[in-house]
Amino acid sequence: MALPLVASALVLSSCAATVDRMADAAGRAVDRQVDYRTDRAVRSAIDGMFDAGENAVRCVFTDQACIERAQRDGAPVVMTDARGTPVDRSGTPVTTANAEDAVVRAGGPGVSGVDANYDFVPGERALFEEDFSRDNVGDFPRRLTFREGSMEIVSYAGGRALQAKTDGEFDVVLPETAPETFTVEIDYFGNEDYNDFRFFFVGPDGERAGTNAIVVDNYAGTGVGRLVREDGVVEAVQDDRRIQTQTLPIRVMADGAYVKVFVGEERVANVPNADLGRSDRLRFELTDVRQKPIYFASIRVAAGGRDLYGALQAEGRVVTEGIFFDTASATLQPESFAVVQEIAAMMEEHPDLRIRIEGHTDNTGDAASNQSLSERRAAAVRTMLTGLGIAASRLESAGMGQTQPVASNDTEAGRAQNRRVELVRL
């Protein structure tokens, strides 16, 4: 006997729902199986990075104390999120292709891929900035003062750089005497063994303003960053051989007599009683430039720190200095961690403060891709802040893409200014 039409529909609907539930359950089972296999493959890839008998310590990626303890004990670290999933320095789960990003080697960089002592924060007020984009290739930069040597601007890594083929000297002239608190940022490629450069303040008579100089030495490929006295006493020293094969950021942070020097993601000098002196002229000496040239991709000198909270209260928004991402990616570069920590500390000190994190890009590429990239970058900063203990309810993130430039996109310097992260008080 045929079932009534309504009953038939109910039976069919019930059967379809049962089939859908079975399909959903099967799909979830497949998803769980895929997740399990993926997780197992990642863990296996990480395990394969360690020698027999080498025991890694698992630390949540924002737990600096855990990572520092492991570093002191000489143990490697596997960074995880709160659920135990291996993650990279920004808290993003790793895959088998980049599993090494979850590992911090014993004696190597610390939290989030950075030396646990990396605390460089760029100065707020720029006194001098040069990326060599404003002058012609083949010329000597007009904003530097030439003293001696063979130096010229060349095309370099998609931009421009100052190339030195011989020993030489040039001066960076500031609009005022450097303050007690200042920073110096240099992107430098040493290119071969034995060359080095040093910089120091000089007075009107051309003599050093203090008894110390900052030295970046590629002697025998070691890439040493150090602070030395006139009598040759080395205050601090550390090796970084990468300086012979790639452009590395050299950073100096001075607060009175306290001076710190950073090469790459590591602090290489920490001197509480340095005598750099102060003046309005910073002299660069290039020595032992032999068969291969050396390159300066950028130089920036800036006046000391700022009151981040005060700026937010006064202006309602601030542009952060020192938050950087991998090219065309939302992965935070290691040196960004100190700045994010500074933001977290401000929010801990002011528990009623709420902020929106805004990501901005230049106009390279298409607008839709830039919009997505800016959203992901803002979200990455928010994720790191929540990992540092800031409640998610106090944080918003938004991407502005290329819609709000603060400088012309016609030059690399302008595009660099447009690639930024801003904090907005809510």
Tab-separated table of C-alpha atoms in Angstrom:
chain	number	residue	atom	x	y	z
A	1	MET	CA	0.000	0.000	0.000
A	2	ALA	CA	1.345	3.376	-0.923
A	3	LEU	CA	2.147	5.701	1.945
A	4	PRO	CA	0.407	9.070	2.034
A	5	LEU	CA	2.401	11.824	0.396
A	6	VAL	CA	3.117	13.649	3.662
A	7	ALA	CA	4.225	10.448	5.373
A	8	SER	CA	6.437	9.611	2.414
A	9	ALA	CA	8.036	13.038	2.639
A	10	LEU	CA	8.662	12.596	6.369
A	11	VAL	CA	10.231	9.195	5.798
A	12	LEU	CA	12.417	10.587	3.041
A	13	SER	CA	13.324	13.608	5.173
A	14	SER	CA	14.161	11.372	8.108
A	15	CYS	CA	16.290	9.141	5.906
A	16	ALA	CA	18.056	12.144	4.409
A	17	ALA	CA	18.726	13.579	7.877
A	18	THR	CA	20.097	10.242	9.007
A	19	VAL	CA	22.328	10.077	5.958
A	20	ASP	CA	23.459	13.682	6.593
A	21	ARG	CA	24.246	12.895	10.233
A	22	MET	CA	26.156	9.816	9.170
A	23	ALA	CA	28.047	11.853	6.583
A	24	ASP	CA	28.782	14.578	9.143
A	25	ALA	CA	30.011	12.022	11.643
A	26	ALA	CA	32.141	10.363	8.999
A	27	GLY	CA	33.481	13.748	7.944
A	28	ARG	CA	34.334	14.646	11.525
A	29	ALA	CA	36.047	11.303	11.952
A	30	VAL	CA	38.073	11.916	8.799
A	31	ASP	CA	38.927	15.445	10.009
A	32	ARG	CA	40.049	14.081	13.371
A	33	GLN	CA	42.108	11.433	11.626
A	34	VAL	CA	43.701	14.039	9.343
A	35	ASP	CA	44.361	16.343	12.325
A	36	TYR	CA	45.883	13.456	14.257
A	37	ARG	CA	48.081	12.430	11.351
A	38	THR	CA	49.144	16.037	10.759
A	39	ASP	CA	49.912	16.567	14.436
A	40	ARG	CA	51.806	13.291	14.602
A	41	ALA	CA	53.810	14.193	11.486
A	42	VAL	CA	54.728	17.604	12.933
A	43	ARG	CA	55.800	16.093	16.246
A	44	SER	CA	57.796	13.442	14.425
A	45	ALA	CA	59.525	16.138	12.351
A	46	ILE	CA	60.397	18.059	15.523
A	47	ASP	CA	61.642	14.939	17.309
A	48	GLY	CA	63.927	14.235	14.361
A	49	MET	CA	65.747	17.523	14.947
A	50	PHE	CA	67.295	16.356	18.204
A	51	ASP	CA	70.183	13.998	18.824
A	52	ALA	CA	69.727	10.804	20.818
A	53	GLY	CA	69.614	11.610	24.509
A	54	GLU	CA	68.866	15.291	23.875
A	55	ASN	CA	65.768	16.159	25.892
A	56	ALA	CA	63.789	19.189	24.756
A	57	VAL	CA	61.716	21.276	27.157
A	58	ARG	CA	58.185	22.238	26.110
A	59	CYS	CA	57.301	25.867	26.871
A	60	VAL	CA	54.283	27.973	25.947
A	61	PHE	CA	55.653	30.414	23.369
A	62	THR	CA	54.896	33.443	25.562
A	63	ASP	CA	56.419	31.944	28.735
A	64	GLN	CA	59.762	33.729	28.737
A	65	ALA	CA	60.690	32.433	32.210
A	66	CYS	CA	60.331	28.812	31.034
A	67	ILE	CA	62.476	29.428	27.965
A	68	GLU	CA	65.134	31.290	29.937
A	69	ARG	CA	65.352	28.433	32.467
A	70	ALA	CA	65.825	25.938	29.649
A	71	GLN	CA	68.483	28.168	28.077
A	72	ARG	CA	70.374	28.372	31.364
A	73	ASP	CA	70.181	24.577	31.695
A	74	GLY	CA	71.480	24.122	28.146
A	75	ALA	CA	68.275	22.433	26.953
A	76	PRO	CA	66.539	23.057	23.615
A	77	VAL	CA	62.931	24.291	23.700
A	78	VAL	CA	59.850	23.339	21.703
A	79	MET	CA	57.405	26.252	21.724
A	80	THR	CA	53.695	25.408	21.997
A	81	ASP	CA	50.384	27.150	22.487
A	82	ALA	CA	48.259	26.633	25.611
A	83	ARG	CA	46.872	23.368	24.159
A	84	GLY	CA	50.327	21.922	23.563
A	85	THR	CA	50.330	22.379	19.778
A	86	PRO	CA	53.799	23.272	18.413
A	87	VAL	CA	53.796	26.892	17.209
A	88	ASP	CA	56.194	29.437	15.735
A	89	ARG	CA	57.337	32.668	17.350
A	90	SER	CA	53.992	34.421	16.675
A	91	GLY	CA	51.866	31.573	18.049
A	92	THR	CA	50.862	30.132	14.663
A	93	PRO	CA	50.800	26.302	14.510
A	94	VAL	CA	53.698	24.933	12.465
A	95	THR	CA	53.585	22.298	9.733
A	96	THR	CA	56.099	19.684	8.672
A	97	ALA	CA	57.483	22.250	6.199
A	98	ASN	CA	58.416	24.768	8.907
A	99	ALA	CA	58.569	22.609	12.029
A	100	GLU	CA	61.984	24.053	12.883
A	101	ASP	CA	60.284	27.400	13.608
A	102	ALA	CA	58.937	25.868	16.828
A	103	VAL	CA	62.411	24.986	18.127
A	104	VAL	CA	64.706	27.227	20.175
A	105	ARG	CA	68.182	25.720	20.318
A	106	ALA	CA	70.161	25.577	23.533
A	107	GLY	CA	72.474	28.550	23.719
A	108	GLY	CA	70.729	30.110	20.735
A	109	PRO	CA	67.991	32.707	20.418
A	110	GLY	CA	65.466	32.805	23.202
A	111	VAL	CA	61.773	33.512	23.385
A	112	SER	CA	59.984	33.661	20.056
A	113	GLY	CA	63.235	33.104	18.190
A	114	VAL	CA	64.942	36.019	19.900
A	115	ASP	CA	67.684	36.170	22.488
A	116	ALA	CA	65.888	36.295	25.845
A	117	ASN	CA	67.844	39.523	26.478
A	118	TYR	CA	66.723	41.198	23.250
A	119	ASP	CA	64.976	44.374	24.395
A	120	PHE	CA	65.762	46.859	21.638
A	121	VAL	CA	63.017	49.426	21.051
A	122	PRO	CA	63.649	52.055	18.336
A	123	GLY	CA	63.796	55.708	19.303
A	124	GLU	CA	60.635	57.644	18.594
A	125	ARG	CA	61.940	60.910	17.080
A	126	ALA	CA	64.078	60.414	13.996
A	127	LEU	CA	67.175	62.626	13.856
A	128	PHE	CA	68.537	61.063	10.665
A	129	GLU	CA	67.104	58.488	8.233
A	130	GLU	CA	68.715	57.315	5.010
A	131	ASP	CA	67.824	54.390	2.765
A	132	PHE	CA	69.688	55.829	-0.272
A	133	SER	CA	66.539	55.959	-2.409
A	134	ARG	CA	66.656	59.734	-2.913
A	135	ASP	CA	69.951	59.918	-4.809
A	136	ASN	CA	71.044	58.524	-8.156
A	137	VAL	CA	72.822	55.214	-8.557
A	138	GLY	CA	76.527	55.935	-8.948
A	139	ASP	CA	76.469	59.033	-6.713
A	140	PHE	CA	77.663	59.485	-3.159
A	141	PRO	CA	74.673	60.193	-0.857
A	142	ARG	CA	74.182	63.927	-0.450
A	143	ARG	CA	72.980	63.626	3.143
A	144	LEU	CA	76.244	62.000	4.246
A	145	THR	CA	79.510	63.912	4.554
A	146	PHE	CA	82.254	62.268	2.474
A	147	ARG	CA	85.728	62.072	3.992
A	148	GLU	CA	87.681	59.448	2.048
A	149	GLY	CA	87.415	56.137	0.184
A	150	SER	CA	85.585	54.678	-2.818
A	151	MET	CA	81.843	54.672	-2.079
A	152	GLU	CA	78.731	54.996	-4.219
A	153	ILE	CA	75.037	54.143	-4.304
A	154	VAL	CA	74.174	50.887	-6.093
A	155	SER	CA	71.039	48.872	-6.787
A	156	TYR	CA	70.769	46.293	-4.037
A	157	ALA	CA	68.224	43.620	-3.056
A	158	GLY	CA	65.322	45.361	-4.765
A	159	GLY	CA	66.291	48.767	-3.373
A	160	ARG	CA	69.509	50.732	-3.027
A	161	ALA	CA	72.509	50.685	-0.723
A	162	LEU	CA	75.786	52.471	-0.121
A	163	GLN	CA	78.597	50.294	-1.459
A	164	ALA	CA	82.173	50.707	-0.189
A	165	LYS	CA	84.961	49.130	-2.255
A	166	THR	CA	87.874	50.373	-0.143
A	167	ASP	CA	88.644	51.573	3.341
A	168	GLY	CA	86.969	54.903	3.930
A	169	GLU	CA	85.205	57.356	6.195
A	170	PHE	CA	81.954	59.285	6.174
A	171	ASP	CA	80.005	61.331	8.718
A	172	VAL	CA	76.327	61.380	9.641
A	173	VAL	CA	75.492	64.957	10.658
A	174	LEU	CA	72.554	65.345	13.043
A	175	PRO	CA	70.381	68.471	13.380
A	176	GLU	CA	71.247	68.659	17.094
A	177	THR	CA	73.523	67.068	19.668
A	178	ALA	CA	72.424	63.496	20.308
A	179	PRO	CA	70.417	63.293	23.554
A	180	GLU	CA	71.298	61.102	26.511
A	181	THR	CA	68.845	58.469	25.264
A	182	PHE	CA	69.149	57.552	21.586
A	183	THR	CA	69.179	54.597	19.188
A	184	VAL	CA	71.127	53.763	16.027
A	185	GLU	CA	69.800	51.290	13.431
A	186	ILE	CA	71.982	50.034	10.575
A	187	ASP	CA	71.312	47.305	8.022
A	188	TYR	CA	74.711	45.961	6.959
A	189	PHE	CA	76.232	43.234	4.777
A	190	GLY	CA	79.905	42.388	5.480
A	191	ASN	CA	80.366	40.126	2.423
A	192	GLU	CA	83.774	38.593	3.327
A	193	ASP	CA	86.270	37.852	6.095
A	194	TYR	CA	88.307	40.480	7.936
A	195	ASN	CA	86.528	43.741	7.108
A	196	ASP	CA	84.907	45.823	9.808
A	197	PHE	CA	83.428	49.208	10.516
A	198	ARG	CA	83.163	51.306	13.634
A	199	PHE	CA	81.274	54.452	14.516
A	200	PHE	CA	81.581	57.045	17.256
A	201	PHE	CA	80.755	60.662	18.020
A	202	VAL	CA	83.297	63.337	17.115
A	203	GLY	CA	83.541	66.928	18.308
A	204	PRO	CA	84.199	70.102	16.288
A	205	ASP	CA	87.924	69.319	16.332
A	206	GLY	CA	87.344	65.893	14.762
A	207	GLU	CA	88.429	64.086	17.927
A	208	ARG	CA	86.275	61.453	19.597
A	209	ALA	CA	83.685	62.844	21.974
A	210	GLY	CA	84.124	59.796	24.240
A	211	THR	CA	86.561	56.945	24.752
A	212	ASN	CA	84.292	54.208	23.338
A	213	ALA	CA	83.362	53.140	19.805
A	214	ILE	CA	80.850	50.624	18.474
A	215	VAL	CA	82.623	48.037	16.303
A	216	VAL	CA	81.088	45.499	13.922
A	217	ASP	CA	83.898	43.151	12.975
A	218	ASN	CA	83.735	40.427	10.335
A	219	TYR	CA	87.176	39.138	11.293
A	220	ALA	CA	87.588	35.550	10.053
A	221	GLY	CA	83.876	35.418	9.332
A	222	THR	CA	82.856	35.630	12.979
A	223	GLY	CA	80.729	38.738	12.632
A	224	VAL	CA	81.592	40.170	16.030
A	225	GLY	CA	79.634	43.042	17.519
A	226	ARG	CA	81.408	44.786	20.382
A	227	LEU	CA	82.064	47.994	22.245
A	228	VAL	CA	85.736	48.902	22.672
A	229	ARG	CA	87.754	51.558	24.447
A	230	GLU	CA	90.595	53.590	22.971
A	231	ASP	CA	93.052	51.382	24.845
A	232	GLY	CA	91.634	48.314	23.088
A	233	VAL	CA	89.780	46.790	26.036
A	234	VAL	CA	86.857	44.729	24.756
A	235	GLU	CA	83.789	45.268	26.923
A	236	ALA	CA	81.607	42.540	25.412
A	237	VAL	CA	81.785	40.243	22.424
A	238	GLN	CA	79.726	37.605	20.634
A	239	ASP	CA	79.983	35.823	17.300
A	240	ASP	CA	77.467	35.985	14.475
A	241	ARG	CA	78.835	34.421	11.295
A	242	ARG	CA	75.752	35.313	9.235
A	243	ILE	CA	77.059	38.826	8.681
A	244	GLN	CA	79.346	37.440	5.966
A	245	THR	CA	76.472	35.973	3.939
A	246	GLN	CA	73.448	38.216	4.464
A	247	THR	CA	72.296	41.682	5.440
A	248	LEU	CA	71.864	41.889	9.197
A	249	PRO	CA	70.330	44.563	11.413
A	250	ILE	CA	72.848	46.251	13.723
A	251	ARG	CA	71.135	48.057	16.604
A	252	VAL	CA	72.498	50.274	19.379
A	253	MET	CA	70.458	51.542	22.322
A	254	ALA	CA	72.020	54.115	24.651
A	255	ASP	CA	70.587	55.547	27.855
A	256	GLY	CA	73.201	57.773	29.448
A	257	ALA	CA	76.265	55.595	30.061
A	258	TYR	CA	74.298	52.365	29.612
A	259	VAL	CA	74.804	51.001	26.092
A	260	LYS	CA	73.491	47.808	24.486
A	261	VAL	CA	74.491	46.494	21.051
A	262	PHE	CA	72.451	43.976	19.047
A	263	VAL	CA	73.406	42.004	15.925
A	264	GLY	CA	70.532	40.163	14.280
A	265	GLU	CA	68.263	38.905	17.058
A	266	GLU	CA	70.988	38.698	19.707
A	267	ARG	CA	72.321	41.149	22.239
A	268	VAL	CA	76.099	41.145	21.827
A	269	ALA	CA	77.185	43.922	24.184
A	270	ASN	CA	75.693	45.092	27.470
A	271	VAL	CA	77.810	47.824	29.059
A	272	PRO	CA	76.581	49.906	32.033
A	273	ASN	CA	79.535	52.318	32.073
A	274	ALA	CA	80.221	53.156	28.429
A	275	ASP	CA	81.690	56.492	27.419
A	276	LEU	CA	80.357	57.294	23.955
A	277	GLY	CA	80.177	61.014	24.587
A	278	ARG	CA	77.646	63.045	22.609
A	279	SER	CA	77.823	65.435	19.671
A	280	ASP	CA	75.939	66.222	16.471
A	281	ARG	CA	78.307	64.205	14.260
A	282	LEU	CA	78.616	60.420	14.037
A	283	ARG	CA	81.739	59.211	12.218
A	284	PHE	CA	81.906	55.872	10.384
A	285	GLU	CA	85.328	54.291	9.744
A	286	LEU	CA	85.514	51.357	7.303
A	287	THR	CA	88.652	49.217	7.529
A	288	ASP	CA	90.123	46.106	5.895
A	289	VAL	CA	87.731	46.302	2.935
A	290	ARG	CA	89.694	44.033	0.602
A	291	GLN	CA	88.522	41.946	-2.338
A	292	LYS	CA	84.757	42.297	-1.878
A	293	PRO	CA	82.744	45.468	-1.199
A	294	ILE	CA	80.581	46.013	1.870
A	295	TYR	CA	77.057	47.464	1.894
A	296	PHE	CA	74.966	49.740	4.094
A	297	ALA	CA	71.283	49.330	3.196
A	298	SER	CA	69.981	51.888	5.699
A	299	ILE	CA	71.027	54.111	8.603
A	300	ARG	CA	68.684	55.613	11.201
A	301	VAL	CA	69.502	57.662	14.308
A	302	ALA	CA	66.648	58.556	16.657
A	303	ALA	CA	66.134	60.334	19.954
A	304	GLY	CA	65.210	58.144	22.945
A	305	GLY	CA	62.128	56.407	24.102
A	306	ARG	CA	58.608	57.667	24.435
A	307	ASP	CA	55.704	57.431	26.830
A	308	LEU	CA	53.456	55.121	24.809
A	309	TYR	CA	50.491	55.569	27.152
A	310	GLY	CA	50.923	59.342	27.227
A	311	ALA	CA	50.948	59.465	23.427
A	312	LEU	CA	47.772	57.381	23.248
A	313	GLN	CA	46.053	59.616	25.779
A	314	ALA	CA	47.131	62.811	24.037
A	315	GLU	CA	46.643	61.809	20.403
A	316	GLY	CA	44.284	58.842	20.511
A	317	ARG	CA	46.540	56.809	18.223
A	318	VAL	CA	50.233	56.061	17.789
A	319	VAL	CA	52.329	54.482	15.055
A	320	THR	CA	54.478	51.729	16.530
A	321	GLU	CA	58.196	51.620	15.777
A	322	GLY	CA	59.884	48.243	15.514
A	323	ILE	CA	57.052	45.851	14.616
A	324	PHE	CA	58.147	44.025	11.461
A	325	PHE	CA	56.808	41.098	9.453
A	326	ASP	CA	58.294	38.706	6.944
A	327	THR	CA	57.749	39.938	3.378
A	328	ALA	CA	54.147	39.427	2.169
A	329	SER	CA	53.442	37.497	5.374
A	330	ALA	CA	51.741	37.928	8.748
A	331	THR	CA	54.659	36.247	10.541
A	332	LEU	CA	56.206	38.631	13.048
A	333	GLN	CA	59.969	39.001	12.808
A	334	PRO	CA	61.837	38.152	16.017
A	335	GLU	CA	62.970	41.691	16.773
A	336	SER	CA	59.297	42.741	17.045
A	337	PHE	CA	58.884	40.901	20.325
A	338	ALA	CA	60.410	43.638	22.502
A	339	VAL	CA	57.948	46.210	21.137
A	340	VAL	CA	54.952	43.906	21.660
A	341	GLN	CA	56.189	43.301	25.203
A	342	GLU	CA	56.296	47.074	25.709
A	343	ILE	CA	52.643	47.319	24.608
A	344	ALA	CA	51.675	44.468	26.934
A	345	ALA	CA	53.465	46.133	29.862
A	346	MET	CA	51.590	49.378	29.178
A	347	MET	CA	48.255	47.552	29.209
A	348	GLU	CA	49.108	45.731	32.419
A	349	GLU	CA	49.948	49.067	34.031
A	350	HIS	CA	46.662	50.590	32.803
A	351	PRO	CA	44.026	47.842	33.212
A	352	ASP	CA	41.152	50.036	31.950
A	353	LEU	CA	42.828	50.700	28.608
A	354	ARG	CA	41.346	49.112	25.475
A	355	ILE	CA	42.977	49.402	22.056
A	356	ARG	CA	42.400	48.564	18.425
A	357	ILE	CA	45.407	47.275	16.492
A	358	GLU	CA	45.374	48.499	12.899
A	359	GLY	CA	47.441	46.982	10.113
A	360	HIS	CA	48.426	49.082	7.086
A	361	THR	CA	50.244	48.199	3.859
A	362	ASP	CA	51.769	49.996	0.904
A	363	ASN	CA	50.208	49.707	-2.561
A	364	THR	CA	52.467	46.929	-3.863
A	365	GLY	CA	50.242	44.191	-5.279
A	366	ASP	CA	46.461	44.271	-5.554
A	367	ALA	CA	44.135	45.964	-3.089
A	368	ALA	CA	42.291	42.792	-2.049
A	369	SER	CA	45.505	40.968	-1.147
A	370	ASN	CA	46.775	43.979	0.783
A	371	GLN	CA	43.512	44.213	2.704
A	372	SER	CA	43.765	40.559	3.716
A	373	LEU	CA	47.441	40.927	4.623
A	374	SER	CA	46.792	43.959	6.829
A	375	GLU	CA	44.001	42.123	8.665
A	376	ARG	CA	46.199	39.091	9.289
A	377	ARG	CA	49.097	41.216	10.505
A	378	ALA	CA	46.920	43.110	12.969
A	379	ALA	CA	45.483	39.801	14.176
A	380	ALA	CA	49.003	38.390	14.657
A	381	VAL	CA	49.902	41.257	17.004
A	382	ARG	CA	46.628	40.738	18.880
A	383	THR	CA	47.385	37.014	19.210
A	384	MET	CA	50.817	37.711	20.655
A	385	LEU	CA	49.379	40.196	23.148
A	386	THR	CA	46.785	37.691	24.353
A	387	GLY	CA	49.594	35.160	24.669
A	388	LEU	CA	51.341	37.651	26.952
A	389	GLY	CA	48.316	37.680	29.235
A	390	ILE	CA	46.277	40.620	27.913
A	391	ALA	CA	42.549	39.805	27.907
A	392	ALA	CA	41.126	39.429	24.403
A	393	SER	CA	38.164	41.618	25.439
A	394	ARG	CA	40.556	44.583	25.674
A	395	LEU	CA	41.873	44.140	22.140
A	396	GLU	CA	40.411	44.638	18.694
A	397	SER	CA	42.197	44.218	15.384
A	398	ALA	CA	41.443	45.638	11.969
A	399	GLY	CA	43.101	45.839	8.580
A	400	MET	CA	43.138	49.035	6.546
A	401	GLY	CA	45.026	47.658	3.574
A	402	GLN	CA	46.510	50.364	1.365
A	403	THR	CA	43.689	52.871	1.938
A	404	GLN	CA	45.388	55.170	4.481
A	405	PRO	CA	48.938	55.988	3.318
A	406	VAL	CA	50.964	58.460	5.382
A	407	ALA	CA	53.614	58.959	2.681
A	408	SER	CA	53.996	58.650	-1.070
A	409	ASN	CA	54.102	55.111	-2.439
A	410	ASP	CA	56.396	56.308	-5.238
A	411	THR	CA	59.576	55.690	-3.207
A	412	GLU	CA	60.791	52.799	-1.074
A	413	ALA	CA	61.115	55.153	1.895
A	414	GLY	CA	57.472	56.161	1.524
A	415	ARG	CA	56.306	52.586	1.107
A	416	ALA	CA	58.233	51.602	4.243
A	417	GLN	CA	56.369	54.286	6.218
A	418	ASN	CA	53.049	53.036	4.888
A	419	ARG	CA	53.758	49.461	6.026
A	420	ARG	CA	52.955	50.022	9.682
A	421	VAL	CA	50.985	48.983	12.741
A	422	GLU	CA	49.019	51.626	14.619
A	423	LEU	CA	47.426	51.491	18.070
A	424	VAL	CA	44.106	53.308	18.549
A	425	ARG	CA	42.622	54.046	21.967
A	426	LEU	CA	39.026	52.797	22.303
